[in-house]
Amino acid sequence: MRPTCLIVIPALNESATIAEVVACTRAAIDCPILVVSDASKDDTADRARAAGAEVLVLPTRLGAWGAIQTGLRWAWRQGYTQVLTLDADGQHPPEALPRLRERLAVSDVVIGTCPQRLSLAKRIAWAYFRMLTRLRVIDVTSGLRAYGESAISLLARPEASLLDYQDIGVLLLLSGQGLRLEELPVAMQPRQCGRSRVFSNWFQVSRYMIHTTVLCLARIKRRLPAGAPS
């Protein structure tokens, strides 16, 4: 019988951690794993394959959301009805994945939340965005998520490709279509290596704040036509 759930791990130059993340994920949950290498310049793809994951290699960099959406589209076309995502840097505990998956019985999207990992600046930013959007989500940037069939179908559509980031824009799109969002407290680990690619410098921070503010003001409320992703 074909599995219904797929693990998607977006990765950009994560050769130092990807093998361990894949191995720990395989030990935590019995689901196939797809690593989407976002045009990595190191041997991320080879190490992921050696650890037991299937790998898609993007020829050009699409960013974290582009890599995740590639995985969601692949999952949809392969007939999966659940997708679990986690980062490749070792921050997200794979042992939390079964709990997130269980909650898909009552929610369309489940987010692994760890507010303690947020700096004061991020807490202020998220409070500002919540005020604009009225989203009741504490940890809007967490990539530890579980998506049900309705969410996969929606996020695999071309309309969702215009989103630069996986956080507020995606959450607005999901909530605007009436999908049920839930947060589940999860203890996360410090990043093992590297740094945030969104908050790596003031230019990136400014770009993110402006871009996300525009999205928040737009509210992404229009209803999309029914149908499968193209």
mmCIF file with all atom_site columns, C-alpha atoms in Angstrom:
data_model
loop_
_atom_site.group_PDB
_atom_site.id
_atom_site.type_symbol
_atom_site.label_atom_id
_atom_site.label_alt_id
_atom_site.label_comp_id
_atom_site.label_asym_id
_atom_site.label_entity_id
_atom_site.label_seq_id
_atom_site.pdbx_PDB_ins_code
_atom_site.Cartn_x
_atom_site.Cartn_y
_atom_site.Cartn_z
_atom_site.occupancy
_atom_site.B_iso_or_equiv
_atom_site.pdbx_formal_charge
_atom_site.auth_seq_id
_atom_site.auth_comp_id
_atom_site.auth_asym_id
_atom_site.auth_atom_id
_atom_site.pdbx_PDB_model_num
ATOM 1   C CA . MET A 1 1   ? 0.000   0.000  0.000   1.00 0.00 ? 1   MET A CA 1
ATOM 2   C CA . ARG A 1 2   ? 1.374   3.391  -0.999  1.00 0.00 ? 2   ARG A CA 1
ATOM 3   C CA . PRO A 1 3   ? 2.279   5.758  1.882   1.00 0.00 ? 3   PRO A CA 1
ATOM 4   C CA . THR A 1 4   ? 0.003   8.773  2.297   1.00 0.00 ? 4   THR A CA 1
ATOM 5   C CA . CYS A 1 5   ? 2.535   11.032 4.020   1.00 0.00 ? 5   CYS A CA 1
ATOM 6   C CA . LEU A 1 6   ? 5.748   12.543 2.635   1.00 0.00 ? 6   LEU A CA 1
ATOM 7   C CA . ILE A 1 7   ? 8.511   14.391 4.489   1.00 0.00 ? 7   ILE A CA 1
ATOM 8   C CA . VAL A 1 8   ? 9.874   17.394 2.568   1.00 0.00 ? 8   VAL A CA 1
ATOM 9   C CA . ILE A 1 9   ? 13.188  18.947 3.607   1.00 0.00 ? 9   ILE A CA 1
ATOM 10  C CA . PRO A 1 10  ? 14.350  22.063 1.708   1.00 0.00 ? 10  PRO A CA 1
ATOM 11  C CA . ALA A 1 11  ? 18.124  22.409 1.751   1.00 0.00 ? 11  ALA A CA 1
ATOM 12  C CA . LEU A 1 12  ? 20.657  24.981 0.590   1.00 0.00 ? 12  LEU A CA 1
ATOM 13  C CA . ASN A 1 13  ? 24.312  24.080 1.168   1.00 0.00 ? 13  ASN A CA 1
ATOM 14  C CA . GLU A 1 14  ? 23.529  21.948 4.235   1.00 0.00 ? 14  GLU A CA 1
ATOM 15  C CA . SER A 1 15  ? 26.146  19.234 3.715   1.00 0.00 ? 15  SER A CA 1
ATOM 16  C CA . ALA A 1 16  ? 27.249  19.518 7.350   1.00 0.00 ? 16  ALA A CA 1
ATOM 17  C CA . THR A 1 17  ? 23.844  18.544 8.742   1.00 0.00 ? 17  THR A CA 1
ATOM 18  C CA . ILE A 1 18  ? 21.633  16.972 6.068   1.00 0.00 ? 18  ILE A CA 1
ATOM 19  C CA . ALA A 1 19  ? 22.742  13.352 6.583   1.00 0.00 ? 19  ALA A CA 1
ATOM 20  C CA . GLU A 1 20  ? 22.048  13.470 10.318  1.00 0.00 ? 20  GLU A CA 1
ATOM 21  C CA . VAL A 1 21  ? 18.702  15.221 9.794   1.00 0.00 ? 21  VAL A CA 1
ATOM 22  C CA . VAL A 1 22  ? 17.606  12.567 7.284   1.00 0.00 ? 22  VAL A CA 1
ATOM 23  C CA . ALA A 1 23  ? 18.796  9.717  9.510   1.00 0.00 ? 23  ALA A CA 1
ATOM 24  C CA . CYS A 1 24  ? 17.047  11.097 12.601  1.00 0.00 ? 24  CYS A CA 1
ATOM 25  C CA . THR A 1 25  ? 13.875  11.721 10.613  1.00 0.00 ? 25  THR A CA 1
ATOM 26  C CA . ARG A 1 26  ? 13.852  8.142  9.304   1.00 0.00 ? 26  ARG A CA 1
ATOM 27  C CA . ALA A 1 27  ? 14.230  6.904  12.878  1.00 0.00 ? 27  ALA A CA 1
ATOM 28  C CA . ALA A 1 28  ? 11.410  9.130  14.150  1.00 0.00 ? 28  ALA A CA 1
ATOM 29  C CA . ILE A 1 29  ? 8.702   8.425  11.578  1.00 0.00 ? 29  ILE A CA 1
ATOM 30  C CA . ASP A 1 30  ? 8.075   5.789  8.918   1.00 0.00 ? 30  ASP A CA 1
ATOM 31  C CA . CYS A 1 31  ? 7.496   8.020  5.895   1.00 0.00 ? 31  CYS A CA 1
ATOM 32  C CA . PRO A 1 32  ? 9.421   8.555  2.667   1.00 0.00 ? 32  PRO A CA 1
ATOM 33  C CA . ILE A 1 33  ? 11.700  11.595 2.677   1.00 0.00 ? 33  ILE A CA 1
ATOM 34  C CA . LEU A 1 34  ? 12.202  14.059 -0.162  1.00 0.00 ? 34  LEU A CA 1
ATOM 35  C CA . VAL A 1 35  ? 15.096  16.518 0.056   1.00 0.00 ? 35  VAL A CA 1
ATOM 36  C CA . VAL A 1 36  ? 14.806  19.487 -2.303  1.00 0.00 ? 36  VAL A CA 1
ATOM 37  C CA . SER A 1 37  ? 18.287  20.876 -2.909  1.00 0.00 ? 37  SER A CA 1
ATOM 38  C CA . ASP A 1 38  ? 17.912  24.565 -3.756  1.00 0.00 ? 38  ASP A CA 1
ATOM 39  C CA . ALA A 1 39  ? 20.784  24.695 -6.268  1.00 0.00 ? 39  ALA A CA 1
ATOM 40  C CA . SER A 1 40  ? 23.253  23.805 -3.511  1.00 0.00 ? 40  SER A CA 1
ATOM 41  C CA . LYS A 1 41  ? 26.900  24.255 -4.422  1.00 0.00 ? 41  LYS A CA 1
ATOM 42  C CA . ASP A 1 42  ? 28.162  21.593 -2.009  1.00 0.00 ? 42  ASP A CA 1
ATOM 43  C CA . ASP A 1 43  ? 27.428  17.862 -1.758  1.00 0.00 ? 43  ASP A CA 1
ATOM 44  C CA . THR A 1 44  ? 24.097  18.256 0.053   1.00 0.00 ? 44  THR A CA 1
ATOM 45  C CA . ALA A 1 45  ? 22.296  16.157 -2.570  1.00 0.00 ? 45  ALA A CA 1
ATOM 46  C CA . ASP A 1 46  ? 24.806  13.287 -2.455  1.00 0.00 ? 46  ASP A CA 1
ATOM 47  C CA . ARG A 1 47  ? 24.778  13.145 1.338   1.00 0.00 ? 47  ARG A CA 1
ATOM 48  C CA . ALA A 1 48  ? 20.989  13.186 1.443   1.00 0.00 ? 48  ALA A CA 1
ATOM 49  C CA . ARG A 1 49  ? 20.794  10.280 -1.024  1.00 0.00 ? 49  ARG A CA 1
ATOM 50  C CA . ALA A 1 50  ? 23.390  8.320  0.919   1.00 0.00 ? 50  ALA A CA 1
ATOM 51  C CA . ALA A 1 51  ? 21.317  8.801  4.079   1.00 0.00 ? 51  ALA A CA 1
ATOM 52  C CA . GLY A 1 52  ? 18.250  7.298  2.386   1.00 0.00 ? 52  GLY A CA 1
ATOM 53  C CA . ALA A 1 53  ? 16.292  10.259 1.025   1.00 0.00 ? 53  ALA A CA 1
ATOM 54  C CA . GLU A 1 54  ? 14.980  10.845 -2.453  1.00 0.00 ? 54  GLU A CA 1
ATOM 55  C CA . VAL A 1 55  ? 16.418  14.074 -3.844  1.00 0.00 ? 55  VAL A CA 1
ATOM 56  C CA . LEU A 1 56  ? 15.221  16.739 -6.246  1.00 0.00 ? 56  LEU A CA 1
ATOM 57  C CA . VAL A 1 57  ? 17.953  19.132 -7.383  1.00 0.00 ? 57  VAL A CA 1
ATOM 58  C CA . LEU A 1 58  ? 16.798  22.566 -8.523  1.00 0.00 ? 58  LEU A CA 1
ATOM 59  C CA . PRO A 1 59  ? 18.968  23.963 -11.353 1.00 0.00 ? 59  PRO A CA 1
ATOM 60  C CA . THR A 1 60  ? 18.512  27.545 -10.114 1.00 0.00 ? 60  THR A CA 1
ATOM 61  C CA . ARG A 1 61  ? 17.912  28.876 -6.635  1.00 0.00 ? 61  ARG A CA 1
ATOM 62  C CA . LEU A 1 62  ? 14.232  29.427 -5.815  1.00 0.00 ? 62  LEU A CA 1
ATOM 63  C CA . GLY A 1 63  ? 14.565  30.246 -2.122  1.00 0.00 ? 63  GLY A CA 1
ATOM 64  C CA . ALA A 1 64  ? 13.142  28.367 0.848   1.00 0.00 ? 64  ALA A CA 1
ATOM 65  C CA . TRP A 1 65  ? 9.512   28.744 -0.176  1.00 0.00 ? 65  TRP A CA 1
ATOM 66  C CA . GLY A 1 66  ? 10.254  27.840 -3.799  1.00 0.00 ? 66  GLY A CA 1
ATOM 67  C CA . ALA A 1 67  ? 11.975  24.661 -2.626  1.00 0.00 ? 67  ALA A CA 1
ATOM 68  C CA . ILE A 1 68  ? 9.101   23.771 -0.313  1.00 0.00 ? 68  ILE A CA 1
ATOM 69  C CA . GLN A 1 69  ? 6.514   24.428 -2.998  1.00 0.00 ? 69  GLN A CA 1
ATOM 70  C CA . THR A 1 70  ? 8.475   22.210 -5.378  1.00 0.00 ? 70  THR A CA 1
ATOM 71  C CA . GLY A 1 71  ? 8.178   19.447 -2.787  1.00 0.00 ? 71  GLY A CA 1
ATOM 72  C CA . LEU A 1 72  ? 4.467   20.113 -2.291  1.00 0.00 ? 72  LEU A CA 1
ATOM 73  C CA . ARG A 1 73  ? 3.820   19.959 -6.033  1.00 0.00 ? 73  ARG A CA 1
ATOM 74  C CA . TRP A 1 74  ? 5.794   16.737 -6.333  1.00 0.00 ? 74  TRP A CA 1
ATOM 75  C CA . ALA A 1 75  ? 3.828   15.268 -3.422  1.00 0.00 ? 75  ALA A CA 1
ATOM 76  C CA . TRP A 1 76  ? 0.506   16.295 -4.972  1.00 0.00 ? 76  TRP A CA 1
ATOM 77  C CA . ARG A 1 77  ? 1.359   14.739 -8.324  1.00 0.00 ? 77  ARG A CA 1
ATOM 78  C CA . GLN A 1 78  ? 2.469   11.548 -6.617  1.00 0.00 ? 78  GLN A CA 1
ATOM 79  C CA . GLY A 1 79  ? -0.822  11.270 -4.733  1.00 0.00 ? 79  GLY A CA 1
ATOM 80  C CA . TYR A 1 80  ? 0.316   12.087 -1.189  1.00 0.00 ? 80  TYR A CA 1
ATOM 81  C CA . THR A 1 81  ? -2.369  13.560 1.059   1.00 0.00 ? 81  THR A CA 1
ATOM 82  C CA . GLN A 1 82  ? -0.083  14.726 3.882   1.00 0.00 ? 82  GLN A CA 1
ATOM 83  C CA . VAL A 1 83  ? 3.240   16.571 3.814   1.00 0.00 ? 83  VAL A CA 1
ATOM 84  C CA . LEU A 1 84  ? 5.475   17.266 6.802   1.00 0.00 ? 84  LEU A CA 1
ATOM 85  C CA . THR A 1 85  ? 8.263   19.841 6.456   1.00 0.00 ? 85  THR A CA 1
ATOM 86  C CA . LEU A 1 86  ? 11.317  20.581 8.555   1.00 0.00 ? 86  LEU A CA 1
ATOM 87  C CA . ASP A 1 87  ? 14.543  22.506 8.113   1.00 0.00 ? 87  ASP A CA 1
ATOM 88  C CA . ALA A 1 88  ? 17.814  20.877 7.116   1.00 0.00 ? 88  ALA A CA 1
ATOM 89  C CA . ASP A 1 89  ? 19.964  22.707 9.676   1.00 0.00 ? 89  ASP A CA 1
ATOM 90  C CA . GLY A 1 90  ? 19.100  20.541 12.677  1.00 0.00 ? 90  GLY A CA 1
ATOM 91  C CA . GLN A 1 91  ? 16.917  23.058 14.539  1.00 0.00 ? 91  GLN A CA 1
ATOM 92  C CA . HIS A 1 92  ? 13.712  21.060 14.252  1.00 0.00 ? 92  HIS A CA 1
ATOM 93  C CA . PRO A 1 93  ? 13.298  17.850 16.287  1.00 0.00 ? 93  PRO A CA 1
ATOM 94  C CA . PRO A 1 94  ? 12.148  15.005 13.988  1.00 0.00 ? 94  PRO A CA 1
ATOM 95  C CA . GLU A 1 95  ? 10.549  13.270 16.968  1.00 0.00 ? 95  GLU A CA 1
ATOM 96  C CA . ALA A 1 96  ? 7.868   15.994 16.909  1.00 0.00 ? 96  ALA A CA 1
ATOM 97  C CA . LEU A 1 97  ? 6.698   14.980 13.420  1.00 0.00 ? 97  LEU A CA 1
ATOM 98  C CA . PRO A 1 98  ? 4.337   12.170 14.539  1.00 0.00 ? 98  PRO A CA 1
ATOM 99  C CA . ARG A 1 99  ? 2.571   14.602 16.895  1.00 0.00 ? 99  ARG A CA 1
ATOM 100 C CA . LEU A 1 100 ? 2.117   17.154 14.117  1.00 0.00 ? 100 LEU A CA 1
ATOM 101 C CA . ARG A 1 101 ? 0.797   14.481 11.795  1.00 0.00 ? 101 ARG A CA 1
ATOM 102 C CA . GLU A 1 102 ? -1.737  13.279 14.369  1.00 0.00 ? 102 GLU A CA 1
ATOM 103 C CA . ARG A 1 103 ? -3.216  16.787 14.607  1.00 0.00 ? 103 ARG A CA 1
ATOM 104 C CA . LEU A 1 104 ? -4.018  16.747 10.886  1.00 0.00 ? 104 LEU A CA 1
ATOM 105 C CA . ALA A 1 105 ? -7.053  14.712 11.901  1.00 0.00 ? 105 ALA A CA 1
ATOM 106 C CA . VAL A 1 106 ? -8.650  17.966 13.102  1.00 0.00 ? 106 VAL A CA 1
ATOM 107 C CA . SER A 1 107 ? -6.628  20.718 11.382  1.00 0.00 ? 107 SER A CA 1
ATOM 108 C CA . ASP A 1 108 ? -5.539  21.484 7.823   1.00 0.00 ? 108 ASP A CA 1
ATOM 109 C CA . VAL A 1 109 ? -2.161  22.909 8.846   1.00 0.00 ? 109 VAL A CA 1
ATOM 110 C CA . VAL A 1 110 ? -0.188  22.297 12.032  1.00 0.00 ? 110 VAL A CA 1
ATOM 111 C CA . ILE A 1 111 ? 2.788   24.503 12.933  1.00 0.00 ? 111 ILE A CA 1
ATOM 112 C CA . GLY A 1 112 ? 5.499   23.475 15.366  1.00 0.00 ? 112 GLY A CA 1
ATOM 113 C CA . THR A 1 113 ? 5.881   26.564 17.553  1.00 0.00 ? 113 THR A CA 1
ATOM 114 C CA . CYS A 1 114 ? 8.782   27.654 19.742  1.00 0.00 ? 114 CYS A CA 1
ATOM 115 C CA . PRO A 1 115 ? 8.374   31.326 20.772  1.00 0.00 ? 115 PRO A CA 1
ATOM 116 C CA . GLN A 1 116 ? 11.385  31.066 23.091  1.00 0.00 ? 116 GLN A CA 1
ATOM 117 C CA . ARG A 1 117 ? 13.712  30.978 20.076  1.00 0.00 ? 117 ARG A CA 1
ATOM 118 C CA . LEU A 1 118 ? 12.623  34.465 18.956  1.00 0.00 ? 118 LEU A CA 1
ATOM 119 C CA . SER A 1 119 ? 14.694  37.536 19.714  1.00 0.00 ? 119 SER A CA 1
ATOM 120 C CA . LEU A 1 120 ? 13.032  40.669 21.097  1.00 0.00 ? 120 LEU A CA 1
ATOM 121 C CA . ALA A 1 121 ? 13.186  42.297 17.649  1.00 0.00 ? 121 ALA A CA 1
ATOM 122 C CA . LYS A 1 122 ? 11.432  39.321 16.049  1.00 0.00 ? 122 LYS A CA 1
ATOM 123 C CA . ARG A 1 123 ? 8.788   39.248 18.774  1.00 0.00 ? 123 ARG A CA 1
ATOM 124 C CA . ILE A 1 124 ? 8.013   42.912 18.098  1.00 0.00 ? 124 ILE A CA 1
ATOM 125 C CA . ALA A 1 125 ? 7.916   42.308 14.331  1.00 0.00 ? 125 ALA A CA 1
ATOM 126 C CA . TRP A 1 126 ? 5.565   39.333 14.656  1.00 0.00 ? 126 TRP A CA 1
ATOM 127 C CA . ALA A 1 127 ? 3.277   41.295 17.004  1.00 0.00 ? 127 ALA A CA 1
ATOM 128 C CA . TYR A 1 128 ? 3.157   44.068 14.395  1.00 0.00 ? 128 TYR A CA 1
ATOM 129 C CA . PHE A 1 129 ? 2.254   41.618 11.633  1.00 0.00 ? 129 PHE A CA 1
ATOM 130 C CA . ARG A 1 130 ? -0.376  39.897 13.770  1.00 0.00 ? 130 ARG A CA 1
ATOM 131 C CA . MET A 1 131 ? -1.966  43.293 14.400  1.00 0.00 ? 131 MET A CA 1
ATOM 132 C CA . LEU A 1 132 ? -2.141  43.954 10.646  1.00 0.00 ? 132 LEU A CA 1
ATOM 133 C CA . THR A 1 133 ? -3.426  40.524 9.667   1.00 0.00 ? 133 THR A CA 1
ATOM 134 C CA . ARG A 1 134 ? -5.331  39.322 12.748  1.00 0.00 ? 134 ARG A CA 1
ATOM 135 C CA . LEU A 1 135 ? -3.600  35.988 12.330  1.00 0.00 ? 135 LEU A CA 1
ATOM 136 C CA . ARG A 1 136 ? -3.584  34.050 15.586  1.00 0.00 ? 136 ARG A CA 1
ATOM 137 C CA . VAL A 1 137 ? -0.192  32.482 15.011  1.00 0.00 ? 137 VAL A CA 1
ATOM 138 C CA . ILE A 1 138 ? 2.681   33.108 17.413  1.00 0.00 ? 138 ILE A CA 1
ATOM 139 C CA . ASP A 1 139 ? 5.668   31.666 15.533  1.00 0.00 ? 139 ASP A CA 1
ATOM 140 C CA . VAL A 1 140 ? 5.036   32.742 11.951  1.00 0.00 ? 140 VAL A CA 1
ATOM 141 C CA . THR A 1 141 ? 8.437   31.735 10.553  1.00 0.00 ? 141 THR A CA 1
ATOM 142 C CA . SER A 1 142 ? 8.579   28.148 11.771  1.00 0.00 ? 142 SER A CA 1
ATOM 143 C CA . GLY A 1 143 ? 9.302   25.722 8.944   1.00 0.00 ? 143 GLY A CA 1
ATOM 144 C CA . LEU A 1 144 ? 8.269   22.743 11.065  1.00 0.00 ? 144 LEU A CA 1
ATOM 145 C CA . ARG A 1 145 ? 4.803   22.148 9.651   1.00 0.00 ? 145 ARG A CA 1
ATOM 146 C CA . ALA A 1 146 ? 2.245   19.534 8.689   1.00 0.00 ? 146 ALA A CA 1
ATOM 147 C CA . TYR A 1 147 ? -0.015  20.090 5.685   1.00 0.00 ? 147 TYR A CA 1
ATOM 148 C CA . GLY A 1 148 ? -3.201  18.197 4.934   1.00 0.00 ? 148 GLY A CA 1
ATOM 149 C CA . GLU A 1 149 ? -4.637  17.493 1.500   1.00 0.00 ? 149 GLU A CA 1
ATOM 150 C CA . SER A 1 150 ? -6.559  20.770 1.173   1.00 0.00 ? 150 SER A CA 1
ATOM 151 C CA . ALA A 1 151 ? -3.477  22.802 2.088   1.00 0.00 ? 151 ALA A CA 1
ATOM 152 C CA . ILE A 1 152 ? -1.255  20.864 -0.318  1.00 0.00 ? 152 ILE A CA 1
ATOM 153 C CA . SER A 1 153 ? -3.718  21.427 -3.149  1.00 0.00 ? 153 SER A CA 1
ATOM 154 C CA . LEU A 1 154 ? -3.895  25.164 -2.438  1.00 0.00 ? 154 LEU A CA 1
ATOM 155 C CA . LEU A 1 155 ? -0.170  25.765 -1.973  1.00 0.00 ? 155 LEU A CA 1
ATOM 156 C CA . ALA A 1 156 ? 0.775   23.764 -5.059  1.00 0.00 ? 156 ALA A CA 1
ATOM 157 C CA . ARG A 1 157 ? -1.133  26.173 -7.294  1.00 0.00 ? 157 ARG A CA 1
ATOM 158 C CA . PRO A 1 158 ? 0.620   28.818 -9.429  1.00 0.00 ? 158 PRO A CA 1
ATOM 159 C CA . GLU A 1 159 ? -0.944  31.615 -7.341  1.00 0.00 ? 159 GLU A CA 1
ATOM 160 C CA . ALA A 1 160 ? 1.200   30.574 -4.386  1.00 0.00 ? 160 ALA A CA 1
ATOM 161 C CA . SER A 1 161 ? 4.398   30.807 -6.436  1.00 0.00 ? 161 SER A CA 1
ATOM 162 C CA . LEU A 1 162 ? 4.362   34.602 -6.099  1.00 0.00 ? 162 LEU A CA 1
ATOM 163 C CA . LEU A 1 163 ? 5.118   34.372 -2.379  1.00 0.00 ? 163 LEU A CA 1
ATOM 164 C CA . ASP A 1 164 ? 8.753   35.026 -1.479  1.00 0.00 ? 164 ASP A CA 1
ATOM 165 C CA . TYR A 1 165 ? 8.578   33.570 2.017   1.00 0.00 ? 165 TYR A CA 1
ATOM 166 C CA . GLN A 1 166 ? 6.841   30.587 3.565   1.00 0.00 ? 166 GLN A CA 1
ATOM 167 C CA . ASP A 1 167 ? 5.572   32.416 6.635   1.00 0.00 ? 167 ASP A CA 1
ATOM 168 C CA . ILE A 1 168 ? 2.989   35.209 6.667   1.00 0.00 ? 168 ILE A CA 1
ATOM 169 C CA . GLY A 1 169 ? 2.117   35.155 2.968   1.00 0.00 ? 169 GLY A CA 1
ATOM 170 C CA . VAL A 1 170 ? 1.442   31.426 3.079   1.00 0.00 ? 170 VAL A CA 1
ATOM 171 C CA . LEU A 1 171 ? -0.497  31.691 6.337   1.00 0.00 ? 171 LEU A CA 1
ATOM 172 C CA . LEU A 1 172 ? -2.637  34.509 4.926   1.00 0.00 ? 172 LEU A CA 1
ATOM 173 C CA . LEU A 1 173 ? -3.353  32.482 1.821   1.00 0.00 ? 173 LEU A CA 1
ATOM 174 C CA . LEU A 1 174 ? -4.324  29.446 3.885   1.00 0.00 ? 174 LEU A CA 1
ATOM 175 C CA . SER A 1 175 ? -6.488  31.301 6.403   1.00 0.00 ? 175 SER A CA 1
ATOM 176 C CA . GLY A 1 176 ? -8.073  33.385 3.654   1.00 0.00 ? 176 GLY A CA 1
ATOM 177 C CA . GLN A 1 177 ? -9.377  30.175 2.098   1.00 0.00 ? 177 GLN A CA 1
ATOM 178 C CA . GLY A 1 178 ? -10.904 29.074 5.393   1.00 0.00 ? 178 GLY A CA 1
ATOM 179 C CA . LEU A 1 179 ? -8.369  26.365 6.259   1.00 0.00 ? 179 LEU A CA 1
ATOM 180 C CA . ARG A 1 180 ? -7.876  25.458 9.906   1.00 0.00 ? 180 ARG A CA 1
ATOM 181 C CA . LEU A 1 181 ? -4.475  26.419 11.341  1.00 0.00 ? 181 LEU A CA 1
ATOM 182 C CA . GLU A 1 182 ? -3.146  25.046 14.616  1.00 0.00 ? 182 GLU A CA 1
ATOM 183 C CA . GLU A 1 183 ? 0.059   25.550 16.585  1.00 0.00 ? 183 GLU A CA 1
ATOM 184 C CA . LEU A 1 184 ? 1.757   22.835 18.615  1.00 0.00 ? 184 LEU A CA 1
ATOM 185 C CA . PRO A 1 185 ? 4.487   23.727 21.148  1.00 0.00 ? 185 PRO A CA 1
ATOM 186 C CA . VAL A 1 186 ? 7.817   22.121 20.251  1.00 0.00 ? 186 VAL A CA 1
ATOM 187 C CA . ALA A 1 187 ? 11.278  22.414 21.807  1.00 0.00 ? 187 ALA A CA 1
ATOM 188 C CA . MET A 1 188 ? 13.794  23.391 19.130  1.00 0.00 ? 188 MET A CA 1
ATOM 189 C CA . GLN A 1 189 ? 17.575  23.311 19.016  1.00 0.00 ? 189 GLN A CA 1
ATOM 190 C CA . PRO A 1 190 ? 19.967  26.165 18.166  1.00 0.00 ? 190 PRO A CA 1
ATOM 191 C CA . ARG A 1 191 ? 21.090  26.290 14.544  1.00 0.00 ? 191 ARG A CA 1
ATOM 192 C CA . GLN A 1 192 ? 24.086  23.935 14.219  1.00 0.00 ? 192 GLN A CA 1
ATOM 193 C CA . CYS A 1 193 ? 25.835  26.035 11.578  1.00 0.00 ? 193 CYS A CA 1
ATOM 194 C CA . GLY A 1 194 ? 25.247  28.966 9.271   1.00 0.00 ? 194 GLY A CA 1
ATOM 195 C CA . ARG A 1 195 ? 22.744  31.756 9.910   1.00 0.00 ? 195 ARG A CA 1
ATOM 196 C CA . SER A 1 196 ? 19.274  32.905 8.962   1.00 0.00 ? 196 SER A CA 1
ATOM 197 C CA . ARG A 1 197 ? 19.079  33.777 5.276   1.00 0.00 ? 197 ARG A CA 1
ATOM 198 C CA . VAL A 1 198 ? 16.152  36.140 5.827   1.00 0.00 ? 198 VAL A CA 1
ATOM 199 C CA . PHE A 1 199 ? 17.710  38.029 8.745   1.00 0.00 ? 199 PHE A CA 1
ATOM 200 C CA . SER A 1 200 ? 21.355  37.804 7.682   1.00 0.00 ? 200 SER A CA 1
ATOM 201 C CA . ASN A 1 201 ? 21.794  41.581 7.174   1.00 0.00 ? 201 ASN A CA 1
ATOM 202 C CA . TRP A 1 202 ? 19.863  44.834 7.414   1.00 0.00 ? 202 TRP A CA 1
ATOM 203 C CA . PHE A 1 203 ? 19.121  44.901 3.687   1.00 0.00 ? 203 PHE A CA 1
ATOM 204 C CA . GLN A 1 204 ? 17.435  41.495 3.907   1.00 0.00 ? 204 GLN A CA 1
ATOM 205 C CA . VAL A 1 205 ? 15.560  42.527 7.057   1.00 0.00 ? 205 VAL A CA 1
ATOM 206 C CA . SER A 1 206 ? 14.301  45.740 5.420   1.00 0.00 ? 206 SER A CA 1
ATOM 207 C CA . ARG A 1 207 ? 13.278  43.898 2.269   1.00 0.00 ? 207 ARG A CA 1
ATOM 208 C CA . TYR A 1 208 ? 11.440  41.293 4.316   1.00 0.00 ? 208 TYR A CA 1
ATOM 209 C CA . MET A 1 209 ? 9.602   43.874 6.426   1.00 0.00 ? 209 MET A CA 1
ATOM 210 C CA . ILE A 1 210 ? 8.492   45.932 3.410   1.00 0.00 ? 210 ILE A CA 1
ATOM 211 C CA . HIS A 1 211 ? 7.476   42.894 1.371   1.00 0.00 ? 211 HIS A CA 1
ATOM 212 C CA . THR A 1 212 ? 5.552   41.322 4.232   1.00 0.00 ? 212 THR A CA 1
ATOM 213 C CA . THR A 1 213 ? 3.833   44.585 5.177   1.00 0.00 ? 213 THR A CA 1
ATOM 214 C CA . VAL A 1 214 ? 2.515   44.881 1.618   1.00 0.00 ? 214 VAL A CA 1
ATOM 215 C CA . LEU A 1 215 ? 1.224   41.307 1.840   1.00 0.00 ? 215 LEU A CA 1
ATOM 216 C CA . CYS A 1 216 ? -0.417  42.005 5.178   1.00 0.00 ? 216 CYS A CA 1
ATOM 217 C CA . LEU A 1 217 ? -2.178  45.100 3.880   1.00 0.00 ? 217 LEU A CA 1
ATOM 218 C CA . ALA A 1 218 ? -3.367  43.214 0.813   1.00 0.00 ? 218 ALA A CA 1
ATOM 219 C CA . ARG A 1 219 ? -4.735  40.521 3.194   1.00 0.00 ? 219 ARG A CA 1
ATOM 220 C CA . ILE A 1 220 ? -4.871  37.918 0.387   1.00 0.00 ? 220 ILE A CA 1
ATOM 221 C CA . LYS A 1 221 ? -8.607  37.485 0.933   1.00 0.00 ? 221 LYS A CA 1
ATOM 222 C CA . ARG A 1 222 ? -9.859  36.722 -2.531  1.00 0.00 ? 222 ARG A CA 1
ATOM 223 C CA . ARG A 1 223 ? -11.278 33.246 -3.053  1.00 0.00 ? 223 ARG A CA 1
ATOM 224 C CA . LEU A 1 224 ? -9.465  31.061 -5.545  1.00 0.00 ? 224 LEU A CA 1
ATOM 225 C CA . PRO A 1 225 ? -11.451 28.996 -8.045  1.00 0.00 ? 225 PRO A CA 1
ATOM 226 C CA . ALA A 1 226 ? -11.954 25.366 -7.155  1.00 0.00 ? 226 ALA A CA 1
ATOM 227 C CA . GLY A 1 227 ? -9.811  22.795 -8.864  1.00 0.00 ? 227 GLY A CA 1
ATOM 228 C CA . ALA A 1 228 ? -6.499  21.003 -8.762  1.00 0.00 ? 228 ALA A CA 1
ATOM 229 C CA . PRO A 1 229 ? -3.097  22.673 -9.192  1.00 0.00 ? 229 PRO A CA 1
ATOM 230 C CA . SER A 1 230 ? -1.932  23.076 -12.753 1.00 0.00 ? 230 SER A CA 1
#
